[in-house]
Amino acid sequence: MKEKLFIFSAPSGAGKSTLVQHLMKQDLGLEFSISATSRKPREGEEDGREYHFISPEKFRKMIKEDAFIEWEEVYPDQFYGTLYSEVEQIWKRGKHAIFDIDVVGGLNLKKKYKEHACAIFIQAPSHETLEQRLRSRGTDDEASLKKRLGKAKFEMSHKSNFDHIIINDSLETAQAKAEKIVLDFLAL
Ligand code: ADP
Ligand code: 5GP
């Protein structure tokens, strides 16, 4: 299997979407794996672009039908999952799949795809910076913010299981590091 996977995981707000979006703009042959979720779309999000937005009922049905490589109830009643069909189609198009996924999901993908997968943990320079970034992103209400920050400590405790850790302090430096990690892994 020459097809590869790049897994970007981090506590919410550390900057993984920003880094993944940056990598997608480079000519690296990467295609974003669009997950399915039962959470509501945020303003500006489109079905089939950021996520496949489906109802919790449909999500549960698809779990039973074995549609997911991995899935999780990341927050109560908010399911997220990676579709087998998504990854298969990316590979059929001759691209490598890139994932923006939570820490547990990322490690599950790594466990399944082993040497074909490069797992990268993105870390904010401090818990305070993480909070500032989440607040300035402006997409979460106070309760959602608390939930995300509360989960961050647990997620940090798993970082040593990743192949690489990038501290996202200066965005330019973090982008350059991410590019190098991808290029090195593609050259293997
Ligand atoms: P995640 O996908 O991990 O939840 P985002 O990529 O949405 O995080 O980033 C959270 C917020 O922090 C966004 O508003 C983003 O623009 C900002 N951000 C990302 N990286 C940096 C950085 N290196 N310096 C300052 N702000 C950043
Ligand atoms: P958000 O609601 O901010 O888009 O995402 C919440 C969390 O779910 C993030 O940590 C995001 O990376 C994660 N996530 C997105 N897609 C998947 C997926 O397919 N599987 C799992 N396990 N987590 C996902």
Coordinates of N, CA and C and ligand atoms in Angstrom, one line a residue:
M1 N 0.8 -1.2 0.0 CA 0.0 0.0 0.0 C 0.9 1.2 0.0
K2 N 0.9 2.0 -1.1 CA 1.8 3.1 -1.2 C 1.0 4.4 -0.7
E3 N -0.3 4.2 -0.5 CA -1.1 5.4 0.0 C -0.8 5.7 1.4
K4 N -0.8 6.9 1.7 CA -0.4 7.3 3.1 C -1.5 8.1 3.8
L5 N -1.3 8.2 5.1 CA -2.3 9.0 5.9 C -1.5 10.0 6.8
F6 N -2.0 11.2 6.9 CA -1.4 12.2 7.8 C -2.4 12.6 8.8
I7 N -2.1 12.3 10.0 CA -3.1 12.5 11.1 C -2.7 13.7 11.9
F8 N -3.5 14.7 12.0 CA -3.2 15.9 12.8 C -4.2 15.9 13.9
S9 N -3.7 15.8 15.2 CA -4.6 15.8 16.3 C -4.1 16.8 17.3
A10 N -5.0 17.3 18.2 CA -4.6 18.3 19.1 C -5.8 18.7 20.0
P11 N -5.6 19.2 21.1 CA -6.7 19.8 21.9 C -7.4 20.9 21.0
S12 N -8.7 21.0 21.1 CA -9.4 22.0 20.3 C -8.8 23.4 20.5
G13 N -8.5 24.1 19.5 CA -7.9 25.5 19.6 C -6.4 25.6 19.5
A14 N -5.7 24.4 19.4 CA -4.2 24.4 19.3 C -3.8 24.9 17.9
G15 N -4.6 24.7 16.9 CA -4.3 25.2 15.6 C -4.2 24.1 14.5
K16 N -4.8 22.9 14.8 CA -4.6 21.9 13.8 C -5.3 22.2 12.5
S17 N -6.5 22.8 12.5 CA -7.2 23.1 11.3 C -6.4 24.1 10.5
T18 N -5.9 25.1 11.2 CA -5.1 26.1 10.5 C -3.9 25.5 9.8
L19 N -3.2 24.6 10.4 CA -2.1 23.9 9.8 C -2.5 23.0 8.7
V20 N -3.6 22.2 8.9 CA -4.0 21.3 7.8 C -4.4 22.1 6.6
Q21 N -5.1 23.3 6.8 CA -5.5 24.1 5.7 C -4.3 24.6 4.9
H22 N -3.3 25.0 5.7 CA -2.0 25.4 5.0 C -1.4 24.3 4.2
L23 N -1.4 23.1 4.7 CA -0.8 22.0 4.0 C -1.6 21.7 2.7
M24 N -2.9 21.8 2.8 CA -3.7 21.5 1.7 C -3.4 22.5 0.5
K25 N -2.9 23.7 0.8 CA -2.7 24.7 -0.3 C -1.3 24.4 -0.9
Q26 N -0.5 23.6 -0.3 CA 0.8 23.3 -0.9 C 0.6 22.1 -1.9
D27 N 1.5 22.0 -2.8 CA 1.3 21.0 -3.9 C 1.9 19.6 -3.4
L28 N 1.3 19.0 -2.4 CA 1.8 17.8 -1.7 C 1.1 16.6 -2.1
G29 N 0.0 16.7 -2.9 CA -0.8 15.5 -3.2 C -1.7 15.1 -2.1
L30 N -2.1 16.0 -1.2 CA -2.9 15.6 0.0 C -4.4 16.0 -0.3
E31 N -5.2 15.1 0.2 CA -6.7 15.4 0.2 C -7.3 15.2 1.5
F32 N -8.1 16.2 1.9 CA -8.7 16.2 3.3 C -9.8 15.2 3.4
S33 N -9.6 14.4 4.4 CA -10.7 13.4 4.7 C -11.8 14.0 5.4
I34 N -13.0 14.1 4.8 CA -14.1 14.8 5.4 C -14.8 13.8 6.3
S35 N -14.9 14.1 7.6 CA -15.5 13.2 8.6 C -17.0 13.4 8.5
A36 N -17.7 12.5 9.1 CA -19.1 12.7 9.4 C -19.3 13.2 10.8
T37 N -20.3 14.0 11.0 CA -20.6 14.5 12.4 C -22.1 14.7 12.6
S38 N -22.5 14.6 13.8 CA -23.9 14.9 14.1 C -24.0 16.2 14.8
R39 N -22.9 17.0 14.9 CA -23.1 18.3 15.4 C -23.6 19.3 14.4
K40 N -24.2 20.4 14.8 CA -24.8 21.3 13.8 C -23.7 22.1 13.1
P41 N -23.9 22.4 11.8 CA -22.9 23.2 11.1 C -22.7 24.6 11.8
R42 N -21.5 25.1 11.9 CA -21.2 26.5 12.3 C -21.5 27.4 11.1
E43 N -21.6 28.7 11.4 CA -21.8 29.7 10.4 C -20.7 29.6 9.4
G44 N -21.0 29.5 8.1 CA -19.9 29.4 7.1 C -19.5 28.0 6.7
E45 N -20.0 27.0 7.5 CA -19.6 25.6 7.2 C -20.6 25.1 6.2
E46 N -20.1 24.2 5.3 CA -21.0 23.7 4.3 C -21.0 22.2 4.3
D47 N -22.1 21.6 4.1 CA -22.2 20.1 4.1 C -21.3 19.6 3.0
G48 N -20.5 18.6 3.3 CA -19.6 18.0 2.3 C -18.3 18.8 2.1
R49 N -18.1 19.9 2.8 CA -16.8 20.6 2.7 C -16.1 20.4 4.0
E50 N -16.5 20.9 5.1 CA -15.9 20.7 6.4 C -16.2 19.3 7.0
Y51 N -17.5 19.0 6.9 CA -18.0 17.7 7.4 C -19.1 17.2 6.5
H52 N -19.5 15.9 6.6 CA -20.8 15.4 6.2 C -21.7 15.6 7.4
F53 N -22.6 16.5 7.4 CA -23.4 16.8 8.5 C -24.6 15.8 8.5
I54 N -24.8 15.0 9.5 CA -25.9 14.0 9.5 C -26.6 14.1 10.9
S55 N -27.8 13.5 11.0 CA -28.5 13.5 12.3 C -27.9 12.4 13.2
P56 N -28.1 12.5 14.5 CA -27.6 11.5 15.4 C -28.2 10.1 15.1
E57 N -29.5 10.1 14.6 CA -30.1 8.9 14.3 C -29.4 8.2 13.1
K58 N -29.1 9.0 12.1 CA -28.4 8.5 10.9 C -27.0 8.0 11.3
F59 N -26.4 8.7 12.2 CA -25.0 8.4 12.6 C -25.1 7.0 13.3
R60 N -26.0 6.8 14.2 CA -26.2 5.5 14.9 C -26.4 4.4 13.9
K61 N -27.2 4.6 12.9 CA -27.5 3.6 11.9 C -26.3 3.2 11.1
M62 N -25.5 4.2 10.8 CA -24.2 4.0 10.0 C -23.2 3.2 10.9
I63 N -23.2 3.5 12.2 CA -22.3 2.7 13.1 C -22.7 1.2 12.9
K64 N -24.0 0.9 13.0 CA -24.4 -0.5 12.9 C -24.1 -1.1 11.6
E65 N -24.0 -0.3 10.5 CA -23.7 -0.8 9.2 C -22.2 -0.8 8.9
D66 N -21.4 -0.5 10.0 CA -19.9 -0.6 9.9 C -19.4 0.4 8.8
A67 N -19.9 1.5 8.7 CA -19.5 2.5 7.7 C -18.2 3.2 8.2
F68 N -17.9 3.1 9.5 CA -16.8 4.0 10.0 C -15.5 3.2 10.4
I69 N -14.4 3.7 10.0 CA -13.1 3.2 10.4 C -13.0 3.4 11.9
E70 N -13.3 4.6 12.4 CA -13.4 4.9 13.8 C -14.4 5.9 14.0
W71 N -15.0 5.9 15.2 CA -16.0 6.9 15.5 C -16.0 7.2 17.0
E72 N -16.5 8.3 17.4 CA -16.5 8.7 18.8 C -17.6 9.6 19.1
E73 N -18.1 9.6 20.3 CA -19.0 10.6 20.8 C -18.1 11.6 21.5
V74 N -17.6 12.5 20.8 CA -16.5 13.4 21.3 C -17.1 14.3 22.4
Y75 N -18.3 14.8 22.2 CA -19.1 15.5 23.3 C -20.4 14.8 23.3
P76 N -21.1 14.9 24.5 CA -22.4 14.2 24.5 C -23.3 14.5 23.4
D77 N -23.8 13.4 22.7 CA -24.7 13.5 21.6 C -24.1 14.1 20.3
Q78 N -22.8 14.3 20.4 CA -22.1 14.9 19.2 C -21.1 13.8 18.7
F79 N -21.5 13.1 17.6 CA -20.7 12.0 17.1 C -19.8 12.6 16.0
Y80 N -18.6 12.0 15.9 CA -17.7 12.3 14.8 C -17.1 10.9 14.3
G81 N -16.9 10.8 13.0 CA -16.4 9.5 12.6 C -15.7 9.6 11.2
T82 N -14.7 8.7 11.0 CA -14.0 8.6 9.7 C -14.7 7.5 8.9
L83 N -15.1 7.9 7.7 CA -15.8 6.9 6.8 C -14.8 6.1 6.0
Y84 N -15.0 4.8 5.9 CA -14.2 4.0 5.1 C -14.3 4.5 3.6
S85 N -15.5 4.8 3.2 CA -15.7 5.3 1.8 C -14.9 6.5 1.5
E86 N -14.7 7.4 2.4 CA -14.0 8.6 2.2 C -12.5 8.3 1.9
V87 N -11.9 7.5 2.7 CA -10.5 7.2 2.6 C -10.2 6.4 1.3
E88 N -11.1 5.5 1.0 CA -11.0 4.7 -0.2 C -11.0 5.5 -1.4
Q89 N -11.9 6.5 -1.4 CA -12.1 7.4 -2.6 C -10.8 8.3 -2.8
I90 N -10.3 8.8 -1.7 CA -9.1 9.6 -1.8 C -7.9 8.8 -2.4
W91 N -7.8 7.6 -1.9 CA -6.7 6.7 -2.4 C -6.9 6.4 -3.9
K92 N -8.2 6.1 -4.2 CA -8.5 5.8 -5.6 C -8.1 6.9 -6.6
R93 N -8.2 8.2 -6.0 CA -7.8 9.3 -6.8 C -6.3 9.5 -6.8
G94 N -5.5 8.6 -6.2 CA -4.1 8.7 -6.1 C -3.5 9.7 -5.2
K95 N -4.4 10.2 -4.2 CA -3.9 11.2 -3.2 C -3.6 10.5 -1.8
H96 N -3.0 11.3 -1.0 CA -2.8 10.9 0.4 C -3.8 11.6 1.3
A97 N -4.3 10.8 2.3 CA -5.4 11.4 3.1 C -4.8 12.2 4.3
I98 N -5.4 13.3 4.5 CA -5.0 14.1 5.7 C -6.2 14.3 6.6
F99 N -5.9 14.2 7.9 CA -7.0 14.2 8.9 C -6.9 15.3 9.9
D100 N -8.0 15.9 10.3 CA -8.0 16.8 11.4 C -9.0 16.1 12.4
I101 N -8.4 15.5 13.4 CA -9.2 14.5 14.2 C -8.8 14.6 15.7
D102 N -9.7 14.3 16.5 CA -9.3 14.4 18.0 C -8.3 13.3 18.3
V103 N -7.7 13.4 19.5 CA -6.6 12.7 19.9 C -6.8 11.1 19.9
V104 N -8.0 10.8 20.5 CA -8.3 9.3 20.6 C -8.5 8.8 19.2
G105 N -9.3 9.5 18.4 CA -9.5 9.0 17.0 C -8.2 8.9 16.2
G106 N -7.3 9.9 16.4 CA -6.1 9.9 15.7 C -5.2 8.7 16.1
L107 N -5.2 8.4 17.3 CA -4.4 7.2 17.8 C -5.0 5.9 17.3
N108 N -6.4 5.9 17.2 CA -7.0 4.7 16.6 C -6.7 4.5 15.2
L109 N -6.6 5.6 14.4 CA -6.2 5.5 13.0 C -4.8 5.0 12.9
K110 N -3.9 5.5 13.7 CA -2.5 5.1 13.7 C -2.4 3.6 14.0
K111 N -3.1 3.2 15.0 CA -3.1 1.8 15.4 C -3.5 0.9 14.2
K112 N -4.5 1.4 13.4 CA -5.0 0.5 12.3 C -4.0 0.6 11.1
Y113 N -3.5 1.7 10.8 CA -2.7 1.9 9.5 C -1.2 1.8 9.7
K114 N -0.7 1.8 11.0 CA 0.7 1.6 11.4 C 1.6 2.4 10.5
E115 N 2.5 1.7 9.8 CA 3.6 2.4 9.1 C 3.1 3.3 7.9
H116 N 1.9 3.1 7.6 CA 1.3 3.9 6.5 C 0.9 5.3 7.0
A117 N 0.8 5.4 8.3 CA 0.3 6.6 8.9 C 1.3 7.4 9.7
C118 N 1.3 8.7 9.5 CA 2.2 9.6 10.2 C 1.3 10.5 11.1
A119 N 1.5 10.3 12.4 CA 0.6 10.9 13.4 C 1.3 12.1 14.1
I120 N 0.7 13.3 14.0 CA 1.3 14.5 14.4 C 0.4 15.2 15.5
F121 N 1.0 15.5 16.6 CA 0.3 16.2 17.7 C 0.6 17.6 17.7
I122 N -0.4 18.5 17.7 CA -0.2 19.9 17.7 C -0.5 20.5 19.1
Q123 N 0.5 21.2 19.6 CA 0.4 21.7 20.9 C 0.4 23.2 21.0
A124 N -0.5 23.8 21.7 CA -0.4 25.3 21.9 C 0.8 25.6 22.9
P125 N 1.4 26.7 22.8 CA 2.5 27.0 23.7 C 2.1 26.9 25.2
S126 N 0.9 27.2 25.6 CA 0.5 27.1 27.0 C -1.1 26.9 27.0
H127 N -1.6 26.5 28.2 CA -3.0 26.4 28.4 C -3.7 27.7 28.2
E128 N -3.0 28.8 28.7 CA -3.6 30.2 28.6 C -3.7 30.6 27.1
T129 N -2.7 30.2 26.3 CA -2.8 30.6 24.9 C -3.9 29.8 24.2
L130 N -4.0 28.5 24.6 CA -5.1 27.7 24.0 C -6.5 28.4 24.3
E131 N -6.7 28.8 25.5 CA -7.9 29.5 25.9 C -8.1 30.8 25.0
Q132 N -7.0 31.6 25.0 CA -7.1 32.8 24.2 C -7.5 32.5 22.7
R133 N -6.9 31.5 22.2 CA -7.1 31.2 20.7 C -8.6 30.7 20.5
L134 N -9.1 29.9 21.5 CA -10.5 29.4 21.4 C -11.4 30.6 21.5
R135 N -11.1 31.5 22.4 CA -12.0 32.7 22.6 C -11.9 33.6 21.4
S136 N -10.7 33.8 20.8 CA -10.6 34.7 19.7 C -11.2 34.1 18.4
R137 N -11.2 32.8 18.3 CA -11.9 32.1 17.2 C -13.4 32.5 17.1
G138 N -13.9 32.6 18.3 CA -15.3 33.1 18.5 C -16.4 32.1 18.0
T139 N -16.1 30.8 18.0 CA -17.1 29.9 17.4 C -17.8 29.1 18.5
D140 N -17.4 29.3 19.8 CA -17.9 28.5 20.9 C -18.5 29.4 21.9
D141 N -19.7 28.9 22.5 CA -20.2 29.7 23.6 C -19.5 29.2 24.9
E142 N -19.7 29.8 26.0 CA -19.0 29.6 27.2 C -19.0 28.1 27.6
A143 N -20.1 27.5 27.5 CA -20.2 26.1 27.9 C -19.4 25.2 27.0
S144 N -19.4 25.4 25.7 CA -18.7 24.6 24.8 C -17.2 24.9 25.0
L145 N -16.8 26.1 25.3 CA -15.4 26.5 25.5 C -14.9 25.7 26.7
K146 N -15.7 25.7 27.8 CA -15.3 25.0 29.0 C -15.1 23.5 28.8
K147 N -16.0 22.9 28.0 CA -15.9 21.5 27.6 C -14.6 21.2 26.9
R148 N -14.3 22.1 25.9 CA -13.1 21.9 25.1 C -11.8 22.0 25.9
L149 N -11.8 23.0 26.8 CA -10.6 23.3 27.7 C -10.5 22.1 28.7
G150 N -11.6 21.7 29.2 CA -11.6 20.6 30.2 C -11.0 19.3 29.6
K151 N -11.2 19.1 28.3 CA -10.7 17.9 27.6 C -9.2 18.0 27.3
A152 N -8.7 19.2 27.2 CA -7.3 19.5 26.7 C -6.3 18.8 27.6
K153 N -6.5 18.7 28.9 CA -5.5 18.1 29.8 C -5.4 16.6 29.5
F154 N -6.5 16.0 29.4 CA -6.5 14.6 29.1 C -5.8 14.3 27.7
E155 N -6.1 15.2 26.7 CA -5.5 15.0 25.4 C -4.0 15.2 25.4
M156 N -3.6 16.1 26.2 CA -2.1 16.4 26.4 C -1.4 15.1 26.9
S157 N -2.1 14.4 27.7 CA -1.4 13.2 28.4 C -1.1 12.1 27.4
H158 N -1.7 12.2 26.1 CA -1.5 11.2 25.1 C -0.4 11.6 24.1
K159 N 0.2 12.8 24.3 CA 1.0 13.3 23.1 C 2.2 12.5 22.8
S160 N 2.7 11.8 23.8 CA 3.9 11.0 23.6 C 3.7 9.8 22.7
N161 N 2.4 9.4 22.5 CA 2.1 8.3 21.6 C 2.1 8.7 20.1
F162 N 2.3 10.0 19.8 CA 2.4 10.4 18.4 C 3.8 10.3 17.8
D163 N 3.9 10.3 16.5 CA 5.2 10.2 15.9 C 5.9 11.6 16.0
H164 N 5.2 12.7 16.0 CA 5.8 14.0 16.0 C 4.9 14.9 16.9
I165 N 5.6 15.9 17.5 CA 4.9 16.9 18.3 C 5.3 18.3 17.7
I166 N 4.4 19.1 17.3 CA 4.7 20.4 16.8 C 4.1 21.4 17.8
I167 N 5.0 22.3 18.4 CA 4.5 23.4 19.2 C 4.1 24.5 18.3
N168 N 2.8 24.9 18.3 CA 2.3 25.9 17.4 C 2.4 27.3 18.1
D169 N 3.6 27.9 18.1 CA 3.8 29.2 18.7 C 3.8 30.2 17.6
S170 N 4.9 30.3 16.9 CA 5.0 31.1 15.7 C 4.3 30.2 14.6
L171 N 3.3 30.8 13.9 CA 2.6 30.0 12.9 C 3.5 29.6 11.8
E172 N 4.3 30.6 11.4 CA 5.2 30.3 10.3 C 6.2 29.2 10.5
T173 N 6.7 29.1 11.7 CA 7.6 28.0 12.1 C 6.9 26.7 12.1
A174 N 5.7 26.7 12.7 CA 4.9 25.5 12.8 C 4.5 25.0 11.4
Q175 N 4.2 25.9 10.5 CA 3.9 25.5 9.1 C 5.1 24.9 8.4
A176 N 6.2 25.5 8.6 CA 7.4 24.9 8.0 C 7.7 23.5 8.6
K177 N 7.6 23.4 9.9 CA 7.8 22.1 10.5 C 6.8 21.0 9.9
A178 N 5.6 21.4 9.8 CA 4.6 20.5 9.3 C 4.9 20.1 7.9
E179 N 5.3 21.0 7.1 CA 5.7 20.7 5.7 C 6.8 19.7 5.6
K180 N 7.8 20.0 6.5 CA 9.0 19.1 6.4 C 8.6 17.7 6.9
I181 N 7.8 17.6 7.9 CA 7.4 16.2 8.3 C 6.6 15.5 7.2
V182 N 5.8 16.2 6.5 CA 5.0 15.6 5.4 C 5.9 15.1 4.3
L183 N 6.8 16.1 3.9 CA 7.8 15.7 2.8 C 8.7 14.6 3.2
D184 N 9.2 14.5 4.4 CA 10.0 13.4 4.8 C 9.3 12.1 4.8
F185 N 8.0 12.1 5.2 CA 7.3 10.9 5.3 C 6.9 10.4 3.8
L186 N 6.6 11.4 3.0 CA 6.3 11.0 1.6 C 7.5 10.4 0.9
A187 N 8.7 10.8 1.3 CA 9.9 10.3 0.6 C 10.3 8.9 1.1
L188 N 9.7 8.4 2.1 CA 10.0 7.1 2.7 C 9.7 6.0 1.7
Ligands
ADP1 P1 -8.1 23.6 16.1 O1 -8.4 23.2 14.7 O2 -7.0 22.9 16.7 O3 -9.3 23.7 17.0 P2 -7.8 26.3 14.9 O4 -6.9 26.0 13.7 O5 -9.2 26.6 14.6 O6 -7.6 25.2 16.0 O7 -7.1 27.5 15.6 C1 -7.7 28.2 16.8 C2 -7.6 29.7 16.6 O8 -6.2 30.1 16.8 C3 -8.0 30.2 15.3 O9 -8.6 31.5 15.4 C4 -6.6 30.4 14.5 O10 -6.7 31.4 13.6 C5 -5.7 30.8 15.7 N1 -4.3 30.3 15.5 C6 -3.8 29.1 15.0 N2 -2.5 29.1 15.0 C7 -2.1 30.2 15.6 C8 -0.7 30.7 15.9 N3 0.4 30.1 15.6 N4 -0.7 32.0 16.5 C9 -1.8 32.7 16.7 N5 -3.1 32.2 16.5 C10 -3.2 31.0 15.9
5GP2 P1 -15.2 20.6 15.9 O1 -16.6 20.4 16.5 O2 -14.4 21.6 16.5 O3 -15.2 20.6 14.4 O4 -14.5 19.2 16.3 C1 -14.4 18.7 17.6 C2 -13.4 17.6 17.7 O5 -13.7 16.4 16.9 C3 -12.0 18.0 17.1 O6 -11.0 17.6 18.0 C4 -11.9 17.3 15.8 O7 -10.6 17.1 15.4 C5 -12.6 16.0 16.1 N1 -13.0 15.2 15.0 C6 -13.3 15.7 13.7 N2 -13.5 14.6 12.9 C7 -13.4 13.5 13.6 C8 -13.5 12.1 13.3 O8 -13.7 11.7 12.2 N3 -13.2 11.2 14.3 C9 -12.9 11.7 15.6 N4 -12.7 10.7 16.5 N5 -12.8 13.0 15.9 C10 -13.0 13.9 14.9

